[in-house]
PDB file of N, CA, C and O in Angstrom, chain B, residues numbered from 101:
ATOM      1  N   ALA B 101     -48.262 -33.905  46.120  1.00  0.00           N
ATOM      2  CA  ALA B 101     -48.384 -33.020  47.207  1.00  0.00           C
ATOM      3  C   ALA B 101     -48.090 -33.612  48.476  1.00  0.00           C
ATOM      4  O   ALA B 101     -48.068 -34.833  48.632  1.00  0.00           O
ATOM      5  N   ALA B 102     -47.850 -32.734  49.447  1.00  0.00           N
ATOM      6  CA  ALA B 102     -47.318 -33.176  50.762  1.00  0.00           C
ATOM      7  C   ALA B 102     -48.301 -34.192  51.472  1.00  0.00           C
ATOM      8  O   ALA B 102     -47.894 -35.178  52.086  1.00  0.00           O
ATOM      9  N   SER B 103     -49.576 -33.871  51.336  1.00  0.00           N
ATOM     10  CA  SER B 103     -50.532 -34.851  51.988  1.00  0.00           C
ATOM     11  C   SER B 103     -50.467 -36.270  51.481  1.00  0.00           C
ATOM     12  O   SER B 103     -50.764 -37.210  52.219  1.00  0.00           O
ATOM     13  N   ASP B 104     -50.058 -36.448  50.159  1.00  0.00           N
ATOM     14  CA  ASP B 104     -49.844 -37.654  49.631  1.00  0.00           C
ATOM     15  C   ASP B 104     -48.677 -38.354  50.275  1.00  0.00           C
ATOM     16  O   ASP B 104     -48.759 -39.536  50.606  1.00  0.00           O
ATOM     17  N   VAL B 105     -47.636 -37.662  50.448  1.00  0.00           N
ATOM     18  CA  VAL B 105     -46.469 -38.171  51.177  1.00  0.00           C
ATOM     19  C   VAL B 105     -46.751 -38.642  52.555  1.00  0.00           C
ATOM     20  O   VAL B 105     -46.248 -39.678  52.989  1.00  0.00           O
ATOM     21  N   TYR B 106     -47.508 -37.931  53.210  1.00  0.00           N
ATOM     22  CA  TYR B 106     -47.889 -38.242  54.645  1.00  0.00           C
ATOM     23  C   TYR B 106     -48.848 -39.440  54.630  1.00  0.00           C
ATOM     24  O   TYR B 106     -48.811 -40.230  55.573  1.00  0.00           O
ATOM     25  N   LYS B 107     -49.665 -39.612  53.663  1.00  0.00           N
ATOM     26  CA  LYS B 107     -50.547 -40.763  53.532  1.00  0.00           C
ATOM     27  C   LYS B 107     -49.819 -41.960  53.258  1.00  0.00           C
ATOM     28  O   LYS B 107     -50.131 -42.985  53.863  1.00  0.00           O
ATOM     29  N   ARG B 108     -48.836 -41.966  52.377  1.00  0.00           N
ATOM     30  CA  ARG B 108     -47.967 -43.026  52.032  1.00  0.00           C
ATOM     31  C   ARG B 108     -47.163 -43.495  53.276  1.00  0.00           C
ATOM     32  O   ARG B 108     -47.064 -44.687  53.567  1.00  0.00           O
ATOM     33  N   GLN B 109     -46.592 -42.488  53.996  1.00  0.00           N
ATOM     34  CA  GLN B 109     -45.858 -42.813  55.077  1.00  0.00           C
ATOM     35  C   GLN B 109     -46.642 -43.425  56.205  1.00  0.00           C
ATOM     36  O   GLN B 109     -46.179 -44.295  56.942  1.00  0.00           O
ATOM     37  N   ALA B 110     -47.789 -42.951  56.295  1.00  0.00           N
ATOM     38  CA  ALA B 110     -48.756 -43.517  57.347  1.00  0.00           C
ATOM     39  C   ALA B 110     -49.222 -45.075  57.106  1.00  0.00           C
ATOM     40  O   ALA B 110     -49.386 -45.928  57.978  1.00  0.00           O
ATOM     41  N   LYS B 111     -49.397 -45.218  55.627  1.00  0.00           N
ATOM     42  CA  LYS B 111     -49.693 -46.515  55.220  1.00  0.00           C
ATOM     43  C   LYS B 111     -48.535 -47.458  55.558  1.00  0.00           C
ATOM     44  O   LYS B 111     -48.735 -48.470  56.229  1.00  0.00           O
ATOM     45  N   GLU B 112     -47.427 -47.153  55.132  1.00  0.00           N
ATOM     46  CA  GLU B 112     -46.142 -47.896  55.383  1.00  0.00           C
ATOM     47  C   GLU B 112     -46.003 -48.221  56.785  1.00  0.00           C
ATOM     48  O   GLU B 112     -45.668 -49.358  57.119  1.00  0.00           O
ATOM     49  N   HIS B 113     -46.254 -47.236  57.700  1.00  0.00           N
ATOM     50  CA  HIS B 113     -46.062 -47.387  59.118  1.00  0.00           C
ATOM     51  C   HIS B 113     -47.008 -48.427  59.668  1.00  0.00           C
ATOM     52  O   HIS B 113     -46.632 -49.326  60.420  1.00  0.00           O
ATOM     53  N   ASN B 114     -48.404 -48.248  59.212  1.00  0.00           N
ATOM     54  CA  ASN B 114     -49.390 -49.162  59.546  1.00  0.00           C
ATOM     55  C   ASN B 114     -49.122 -50.702  59.108  1.00  0.00           C
ATOM     56  O   ASN B 114     -49.457 -51.639  59.832  1.00  0.00           O
ATOM     57  N   GLN B 115     -48.551 -50.853  57.980  1.00  0.00           N
ATOM     58  CA  GLN B 115     -48.148 -52.196  57.391  1.00  0.00           C
ATOM     59  C   GLN B 115     -46.923 -52.805  58.320  1.00  0.00           C
ATOM     60  O   GLN B 115     -46.839 -54.000  58.605  1.00  0.00           O
ATOM     61  N   MET B 116     -45.967 -51.770  58.755  1.00  0.00           N
ATOM     62  CA  MET B 116     -44.887 -52.348  59.417  1.00  0.00           C
ATOM     63  C   MET B 116     -45.384 -52.732  60.803  1.00  0.00           C
ATOM     64  O   MET B 116     -44.935 -53.747  61.334  1.00  0.00           O
ATOM     65  N   VAL B 117     -46.273 -51.985  61.404  1.00  0.00           N
ATOM     66  CA  VAL B 117     -46.810 -52.252  62.774  1.00  0.00           C
ATOM     67  C   VAL B 117     -47.631 -53.550  62.753  1.00  0.00           C
ATOM     68  O   VAL B 117     -47.593 -54.300  63.728  1.00  0.00           O
ATOM     69  N   ALA B 118     -48.416 -53.853  61.607  1.00  0.00           N
ATOM     70  CA  ALA B 118     -49.383 -54.934  61.660  1.00  0.00           C
ATOM     71  C   ALA B 118     -48.550 -56.196  61.489  1.00  0.00           C
ATOM     72  O   ALA B 118     -49.045 -57.280  61.800  1.00  0.00           O
ATOM     73  N   ALA B 119     -47.104 -56.101  60.931  1.00  0.00           N
ATOM     74  CA  ALA B 119     -46.317 -57.147  60.663  1.00  0.00           C
ATOM     75  C   ALA B 119     -45.394 -57.575  61.885  1.00  0.00           C
ATOM     76  O   ALA B 119     -44.710 -58.597  61.819  1.00  0.00           O
ATOM     77  N   LEU B 120     -45.403 -56.790  62.948  1.00  0.00           N
ATOM     78  CA  LEU B 120     -44.634 -57.090  64.141  1.00  0.00           C
ATOM     79  C   LEU B 120     -44.825 -58.455  64.718  1.00  0.00           C
ATOM     80  O   LEU B 120     -45.959 -58.899  64.893  1.00  0.00           O
ATOM     81  N   LYS B 121     -43.800 -59.106  65.006  1.00  0.00           N
ATOM     82  CA  LYS B 121     -44.085 -60.543  65.716  1.00  0.00           C
ATOM     83  C   LYS B 121     -42.960 -60.680  66.737  1.00  0.00           C
ATOM     84  O   LYS B 121     -41.999 -59.914  66.804  1.00  0.00           O
ATOM     85  N   ARG B 122     -43.176 -61.715  67.512  1.00  0.00           N
ATOM     86  CA  ARG B 122     -42.128 -62.147  68.626  1.00  0.00           C
ATOM     87  C   ARG B 122     -40.876 -62.407  68.051  1.00  0.00           C
ATOM     88  O   ARG B 122     -40.728 -63.090  67.038  1.00  0.00           O
ATOM     89  N   GLY B 123     -39.854 -61.804  68.765  1.00  0.00           N
ATOM     90  CA  GLY B 123     -38.469 -62.107  68.226  1.00  0.00           C
ATOM     91  C   GLY B 123     -37.897 -60.898  67.433  1.00  0.00           C
ATOM     92  O   GLY B 123     -36.681 -60.712  67.381  1.00  0.00           O
ATOM     93  N   ASP B 124     -38.820 -60.050  66.797  1.00  0.00           N
ATOM     94  CA  ASP B 124     -38.283 -58.880  66.184  1.00  0.00           C
ATOM     95  C   ASP B 124     -37.624 -57.895  67.105  1.00  0.00           C
ATOM     96  O   ASP B 124     -38.075 -57.657  68.225  1.00  0.00           O
ATOM     97  N   GLN B 125     -36.526 -57.315  66.602  1.00  0.00           N
ATOM     98  CA  GLN B 125     -35.892 -56.194  67.421  1.00  0.00           C
ATOM     99  C   GLN B 125     -36.276 -54.829  66.781  1.00  0.00           C
ATOM    100  O   GLN B 125     -36.162 -54.568  65.583  1.00  0.00           O
ATOM    101  N   VAL B 126     -36.739 -54.013  67.725  1.00  0.00           N
ATOM    102  CA  VAL B 126     -37.438 -52.801  67.212  1.00  0.00           C
ATOM    103  C   VAL B 126     -36.924 -51.568  67.853  1.00  0.00           C
ATOM    104  O   VAL B 126     -36.268 -51.697  68.887  1.00  0.00           O
ATOM    105  N   LEU B 127     -37.148 -50.350  67.349  1.00  0.00           N
ATOM    106  CA  LEU B 127     -36.843 -49.033  67.941  1.00  0.00           C
ATOM    107  C   LEU B 127     -38.150 -48.367  68.272  1.00  0.00           C
ATOM    108  O   LEU B 127     -39.093 -48.396  67.481  1.00  0.00           O
ATOM    109  N   THR B 128     -38.205 -47.808  69.362  1.00  0.00           N
ATOM    110  CA  THR B 128     -39.365 -47.023  69.822  1.00  0.00           C
ATOM    111  C   THR B 128     -39.144 -45.487  69.559  1.00  0.00           C
ATOM    112  O   THR B 128     -37.994 -45.096  69.359  1.00  0.00           O
ATOM    113  N   GLN B 129     -40.195 -44.600  69.550  1.00  0.00           N
ATOM    114  CA  GLN B 129     -40.026 -43.163  69.415  1.00  0.00           C
ATOM    115  C   GLN B 129     -39.166 -42.730  70.557  1.00  0.00           C
ATOM    116  O   GLN B 129     -38.351 -41.846  70.292  1.00  0.00           O
ATOM    117  N   GLY B 130     -39.197 -43.176  71.737  1.00  0.00           N
ATOM    118  CA  GLY B 130     -38.369 -42.764  72.731  1.00  0.00           C
ATOM    119  C   GLY B 130     -36.875 -43.143  72.648  1.00  0.00           C
ATOM    120  O   GLY B 130     -36.056 -42.746  73.476  1.00  0.00           O
ATOM    121  N   GLY B 131     -36.574 -43.924  71.614  1.00  0.00           N
ATOM    122  CA  GLY B 131     -35.191 -44.207  71.454  1.00  0.00           C
ATOM    123  C   GLY B 131     -34.786 -45.567  72.090  1.00  0.00           C
ATOM    124  O   GLY B 131     -33.602 -45.904  72.073  1.00  0.00           O
ATOM    125  N   ILE B 132     -35.749 -46.366  72.657  1.00  0.00           N
ATOM    126  CA  ILE B 132     -35.430 -47.508  73.312  1.00  0.00           C
ATOM    127  C   ILE B 132     -35.395 -48.676  72.205  1.00  0.00           C
ATOM    128  O   ILE B 132     -36.256 -48.781  71.332  1.00  0.00           O
ATOM    129  N   ILE B 133     -34.396 -49.460  72.334  1.00  0.00           N
ATOM    130  CA  ILE B 133     -34.270 -50.743  71.455  1.00  0.00           C
ATOM    131  C   ILE B 133     -34.531 -51.907  72.346  1.00  0.00           C
ATOM    132  O   ILE B 133     -34.011 -52.003  73.458  1.00  0.00           O
ATOM    133  N   GLY B 134     -35.472 -52.931  71.765  1.00  0.00           N
ATOM    134  CA  GLY B 134     -35.780 -54.062  72.549  1.00  0.00           C
ATOM    135  C   GLY B 134     -36.276 -55.156  71.602  1.00  0.00           C
ATOM    136  O   GLY B 134     -36.530 -54.955  70.414  1.00  0.00           O
ATOM    137  N   LYS B 135     -36.385 -56.253  72.187  1.00  0.00           N
ATOM    138  CA  LYS B 135     -36.883 -57.395  71.357  1.00  0.00           C
ATOM    139  C   LYS B 135     -38.386 -57.734  71.842  1.00  0.00           C
ATOM    140  O   LYS B 135     -38.749 -57.686  73.017  1.00  0.00           O
ATOM    141  N   ILE B 136     -39.073 -58.031  70.915  1.00  0.00           N
ATOM    142  CA  ILE B 136     -40.571 -58.312  71.198  1.00  0.00           C
ATOM    143  C   ILE B 136     -40.713 -59.744  71.849  1.00  0.00           C
ATOM    144  O   ILE B 136     -40.317 -60.777  71.307  1.00  0.00           O
ATOM    145  N   THR B 137     -41.275 -59.679  72.977  1.00  0.00           N
ATOM    146  CA  THR B 137     -41.304 -61.089  73.604  1.00  0.00           C
ATOM    147  C   THR B 137     -42.814 -61.600  73.605  1.00  0.00           C
ATOM    148  O   THR B 137     -43.103 -62.774  73.835  1.00  0.00           O
ATOM    149  N   LYS B 138     -43.782 -60.569  73.315  1.00  0.00           N
ATOM    150  CA  LYS B 138     -45.202 -60.933  73.345  1.00  0.00           C
ATOM    151  C   LYS B 138     -45.934 -59.894  72.415  1.00  0.00           C
ATOM    152  O   LYS B 138     -45.684 -58.694  72.529  1.00  0.00           O
ATOM    153  N   VAL B 139     -46.757 -60.324  71.577  1.00  0.00           N
ATOM    154  CA  VAL B 139     -47.838 -59.372  70.992  1.00  0.00           C
ATOM    155  C   VAL B 139     -49.127 -59.688  71.653  1.00  0.00           C
ATOM    156  O   VAL B 139     -49.794 -60.709  71.487  1.00  0.00           O
ATOM    157  N   LYS B 140     -49.413 -58.600  72.486  1.00  0.00           N
ATOM    158  CA  LYS B 140     -50.574 -58.816  73.430  1.00  0.00           C
ATOM    159  C   LYS B 140     -51.809 -58.667  72.658  1.00  0.00           C
ATOM    160  O   LYS B 140     -52.698 -59.500  72.833  1.00  0.00           O
ATOM    161  N   ASP B 141     -51.971 -57.728  71.844  1.00  0.00           N
ATOM    162  CA  ASP B 141     -53.239 -57.420  71.024  1.00  0.00           C
ATOM    163  C   ASP B 141     -52.692 -56.688  69.809  1.00  0.00           C
ATOM    164  O   ASP B 141     -51.502 -56.643  69.496  1.00  0.00           O
ATOM    165  N   GLU B 142     -53.841 -56.046  69.077  1.00  0.00           N
ATOM    166  CA  GLU B 142     -53.559 -55.269  67.980  1.00  0.00           C
ATOM    167  C   GLU B 142     -52.871 -53.864  68.302  1.00  0.00           C
ATOM    168  O   GLU B 142     -52.340 -53.210  67.404  1.00  0.00           O
ATOM    169  N   ALA B 143     -52.906 -53.440  69.607  1.00  0.00           N
ATOM    170  CA  ALA B 143     -52.389 -52.152  69.995  1.00  0.00           C
ATOM    171  C   ALA B 143     -51.120 -52.231  70.767  1.00  0.00           C
ATOM    172  O   ALA B 143     -50.342 -51.278  70.813  1.00  0.00           O
ATOM    173  N   GLU B 144     -50.886 -53.471  71.434  1.00  0.00           N
ATOM    174  CA  GLU B 144     -49.795 -53.476  72.459  1.00  0.00           C
ATOM    175  C   GLU B 144     -48.955 -54.700  72.247  1.00  0.00           C
ATOM    176  O   GLU B 144     -49.375 -55.777  71.825  1.00  0.00           O
ATOM    177  N   ILE B 145     -47.634 -54.395  72.609  1.00  0.00           N
ATOM    178  CA  ILE B 145     -46.590 -55.467  72.661  1.00  0.00           C
ATOM    179  C   ILE B 145     -45.850 -55.422  73.893  1.00  0.00           C
ATOM    180  O   ILE B 145     -45.917 -54.439  74.631  1.00  0.00           O
ATOM    181  N   GLU B 146     -45.071 -56.542  74.188  1.00  0.00           N
ATOM    182  CA  GLU B 146     -44.173 -56.535  75.300  1.00  0.00           C
ATOM    183  C   GLU B 146     -42.750 -56.593  74.862  1.00  0.00           C
ATOM    184  O   GLU B 146     -42.433 -57.497  74.089  1.00  0.00           O
ATOM    185  N   LEU B 147     -41.892 -55.772  75.247  1.00  0.00           N
ATOM    186  CA  LEU B 147     -40.454 -55.578  74.807  1.00  0.00           C
ATOM    187  C   LEU B 147     -39.593 -55.976  75.967  1.00  0.00           C
ATOM    188  O   LEU B 147     -39.824 -55.562  77.103  1.00  0.00           O
ATOM    189  N   GLU B 148     -38.583 -56.794  75.676  1.00  0.00           N
ATOM    190  CA  GLU B 148     -37.488 -56.976  76.592  1.00  0.00           C
ATOM    191  C   GLU B 148     -36.346 -56.080  76.201  1.00  0.00           C
ATOM    192  O   GLU B 148     -35.755 -56.137  75.123  1.00  0.00           O
ATOM    193  N   ILE B 149     -36.085 -55.213  77.224  1.00  0.00           N
ATOM    194  CA  ILE B 149     -35.006 -54.087  76.943  1.00  0.00           C
ATOM    195  C   ILE B 149     -33.761 -54.340  77.666  1.00  0.00           C
ATOM    196  O   ILE B 149     -32.763 -53.635  77.518  1.00  0.00           O
ATOM    197  N   ALA B 150     -33.831 -55.448  78.525  1.00  0.00           N
ATOM    198  CA  ALA B 150     -32.555 -55.867  79.227  1.00  0.00           C
ATOM    199  C   ALA B 150     -32.851 -57.279  79.788  1.00  0.00           C
ATOM    200  O   ALA B 150     -33.976 -57.761  79.655  1.00  0.00           O
ATOM    201  N   SER B 151     -31.868 -57.941  80.404  1.00  0.00           N
ATOM    202  CA  SER B 151     -32.113 -59.248  80.865  1.00  0.00           C
ATOM    203  C   SER B 151     -33.096 -59.182  81.929  1.00  0.00           C
ATOM    204  O   SER B 151     -32.873 -58.520  82.942  1.00  0.00           O
ATOM    205  N   ASN B 152     -34.364 -59.947  81.726  1.00  0.00           N
ATOM    206  CA  ASN B 152     -35.386 -59.982  82.725  1.00  0.00           C
ATOM    207  C   ASN B 152     -36.021 -58.714  82.978  1.00  0.00           C
ATOM    208  O   ASN B 152     -36.644 -58.540  84.025  1.00  0.00           O
ATOM    209  N   THR B 153     -35.901 -57.725  82.017  1.00  0.00           N
ATOM    210  CA  THR B 153     -36.651 -56.415  82.067  1.00  0.00           C
ATOM    211  C   THR B 153     -37.506 -56.219  80.868  1.00  0.00           C
ATOM    212  O   THR B 153     -37.021 -55.952  79.769  1.00  0.00           O
ATOM    213  N   LYS B 154     -38.799 -56.355  81.085  1.00  0.00           N
ATOM    214  CA  LYS B 154     -39.864 -56.220  80.095  1.00  0.00           C
ATOM    215  C   LYS B 154     -40.739 -55.034  80.283  1.00  0.00           C
ATOM    216  O   LYS B 154     -41.067 -54.687  81.418  1.00  0.00           O
ATOM    217  N   VAL B 155     -41.118 -54.418  79.261  1.00  0.00           N
ATOM    218  CA  VAL B 155     -41.958 -53.292  79.323  1.00  0.00           C
ATOM    219  C   VAL B 155     -43.163 -53.391  78.271  1.00  0.00           C
ATOM    220  O   VAL B 155     -43.067 -54.027  77.222  1.00  0.00           O
ATOM    221  N   ARG B 156     -44.227 -52.740  78.641  1.00  0.00           N
ATOM    222  CA  ARG B 156     -45.284 -52.786  77.780  1.00  0.00           C
ATOM    223  C   ARG B 156     -45.313 -51.479  76.921  1.00  0.00           C
ATOM    224  O   ARG B 156     -45.129 -50.368  77.419  1.00  0.00           O
ATOM    225  N   VAL B 157     -45.555 -51.691  75.606  1.00  0.00           N
ATOM    226  CA  VAL B 157     -45.357 -50.555  74.628  1.00  0.00           C
ATOM    227  C   VAL B 157     -46.508 -50.633  73.739  1.00  0.00           C
ATOM    228  O   VAL B 157     -46.977 -51.727  73.427  1.00  0.00           O
ATOM    229  N   MET B 158     -47.005 -49.502  73.300  1.00  0.00           N
ATOM    230  CA  MET B 158     -48.076 -49.326  72.241  1.00  0.00           C
ATOM    231  C   MET B 158     -47.373 -49.542  70.877  1.00  0.00           C
ATOM    232  O   MET B 158     -46.354 -48.922  70.571  1.00  0.00           O
ATOM    233  N   LYS B 159     -47.940 -50.408  70.114  1.00  0.00           N
ATOM    234  CA  LYS B 159     -47.385 -50.716  68.822  1.00  0.00           C
ATOM    235  C   LYS B 159     -47.106 -49.429  67.922  1.00  0.00           C
ATOM    236  O   LYS B 159     -46.115 -49.360  67.195  1.00  0.00           O
ATOM    237  N   SER B 160     -48.053 -48.418  68.028  1.00  0.00           N
ATOM    238  CA  SER B 160     -47.970 -47.175  67.250  1.00  0.00           C
ATOM    239  C   SER B 160     -46.717 -46.456  67.491  1.00  0.00           C
ATOM    240  O   SER B 160     -46.333 -45.610  66.683  1.00  0.00           O
ATOM    241  N   THR B 161     -45.969 -46.776  68.689  1.00  0.00           N
ATOM    242  CA  THR B 161     -44.709 -45.886  68.932  1.00  0.00           C
ATOM    243  C   THR B 161     -43.405 -46.528  68.429  1.00  0.00           C
ATOM    244  O   THR B 161     -42.276 -46.084  68.637  1.00  0.00           O
ATOM    245  N   ILE B 162     -43.757 -47.755  67.664  1.00  0.00           N
ATOM    246  CA  ILE B 162     -42.471 -48.364  66.997  1.00  0.00           C
ATOM    247  C   ILE B 162     -42.288 -47.554  65.754  1.00  0.00           C
ATOM    248  O   ILE B 162     -43.190 -47.251  64.973  1.00  0.00           O
ATOM    249  N   VAL B 163     -41.015 -47.234  65.653  1.00  0.00           N
ATOM    250  CA  VAL B 163     -40.560 -46.380  64.524  1.00  0.00           C
ATOM    251  C   VAL B 163     -39.765 -47.148  63.369  1.00  0.00           C
ATOM    252  O   VAL B 163     -39.727 -46.791  62.191  1.00  0.00           O
ATOM    253  N   ASN B 164     -39.140 -48.259  63.917  1.00  0.00           N
ATOM    254  CA  ASN B 164     -38.379 -49.037  63.058  1.00  0.00           C
ATOM    255  C   ASN B 164     -38.221 -50.531  63.474  1.00  0.00           C
ATOM    256  O   ASN B 164     -38.195 -50.874  64.656  1.00  0.00           O
ATOM    257  N   VAL B 165     -38.118 -51.378  62.450  1.00  0.00           N
ATOM    258  CA  VAL B 165     -37.727 -52.766  62.823  1.00  0.00           C
ATOM    259  C   VAL B 165     -36.275 -52.979  62.538  1.00  0.00           C
ATOM    260  O   VAL B 165     -35.917 -52.912  61.362  1.00  0.00           O
ATOM    261  N   LEU B 166     -35.467 -53.208  63.397  1.00  0.00           N
ATOM    262  CA  LEU B 166     -33.975 -53.287  63.170  1.00  0.00           C
ATOM    263  C   LEU B 166     -33.528 -54.824  62.680  1.00  0.00           C
ATOM    264  O   LEU B 166     -32.613 -54.989  61.873  1.00  0.00           O
ATOM    265  N   SER B 167     -34.161 -55.746  63.173  1.00  0.00           N
ATOM    266  CA  SER B 167     -34.013 -57.106  62.655  1.00  0.00           C
ATOM    267  C   SER B 167     -35.297 -57.954  62.874  1.00  0.00           C
ATOM    268  O   SER B 167     -35.931 -57.933  63.928  1.00  0.00           O
ATOM    269  N   LYS B 168     -35.638 -58.732  61.743  1.00  0.00           N
ATOM    270  CA  LYS B 168     -36.825 -59.617  61.844  1.00  0.00           C
ATOM    271  C   LYS B 168     -36.266 -60.996  62.164  1.00  0.00           C
ATOM    272  O   LYS B 168     -35.144 -61.398  61.856  1.00  0.00           O
ATOM    273  N   THR B 169     -37.210 -61.663  62.829  1.00  0.00           N
ATOM    274  CA  THR B 169     -36.873 -63.145  63.073  1.00  0.00           C
ATOM    275  C   THR B 169     -37.080 -64.086  61.945  1.00  0.00           C
ATOM    276  O   THR B 169     -36.828 -65.283  62.085  1.00  0.00           O
TER     277      THR B 169
END
């Protein structure tokens, strides 16, 4: 059933988000690619999106890990 697919996708997303760490290159829902410079807490990370340009991002908005450290 469709609900099973959504549950599986949600579980996979939760596992991916829980495994995020400093140095990972990630893609946000907004299409921004950046490198994690700090995992602030269970909900928030800091991304470097350009030289000396860091933004605070909610972990739940990460859609893909492009490269792991």
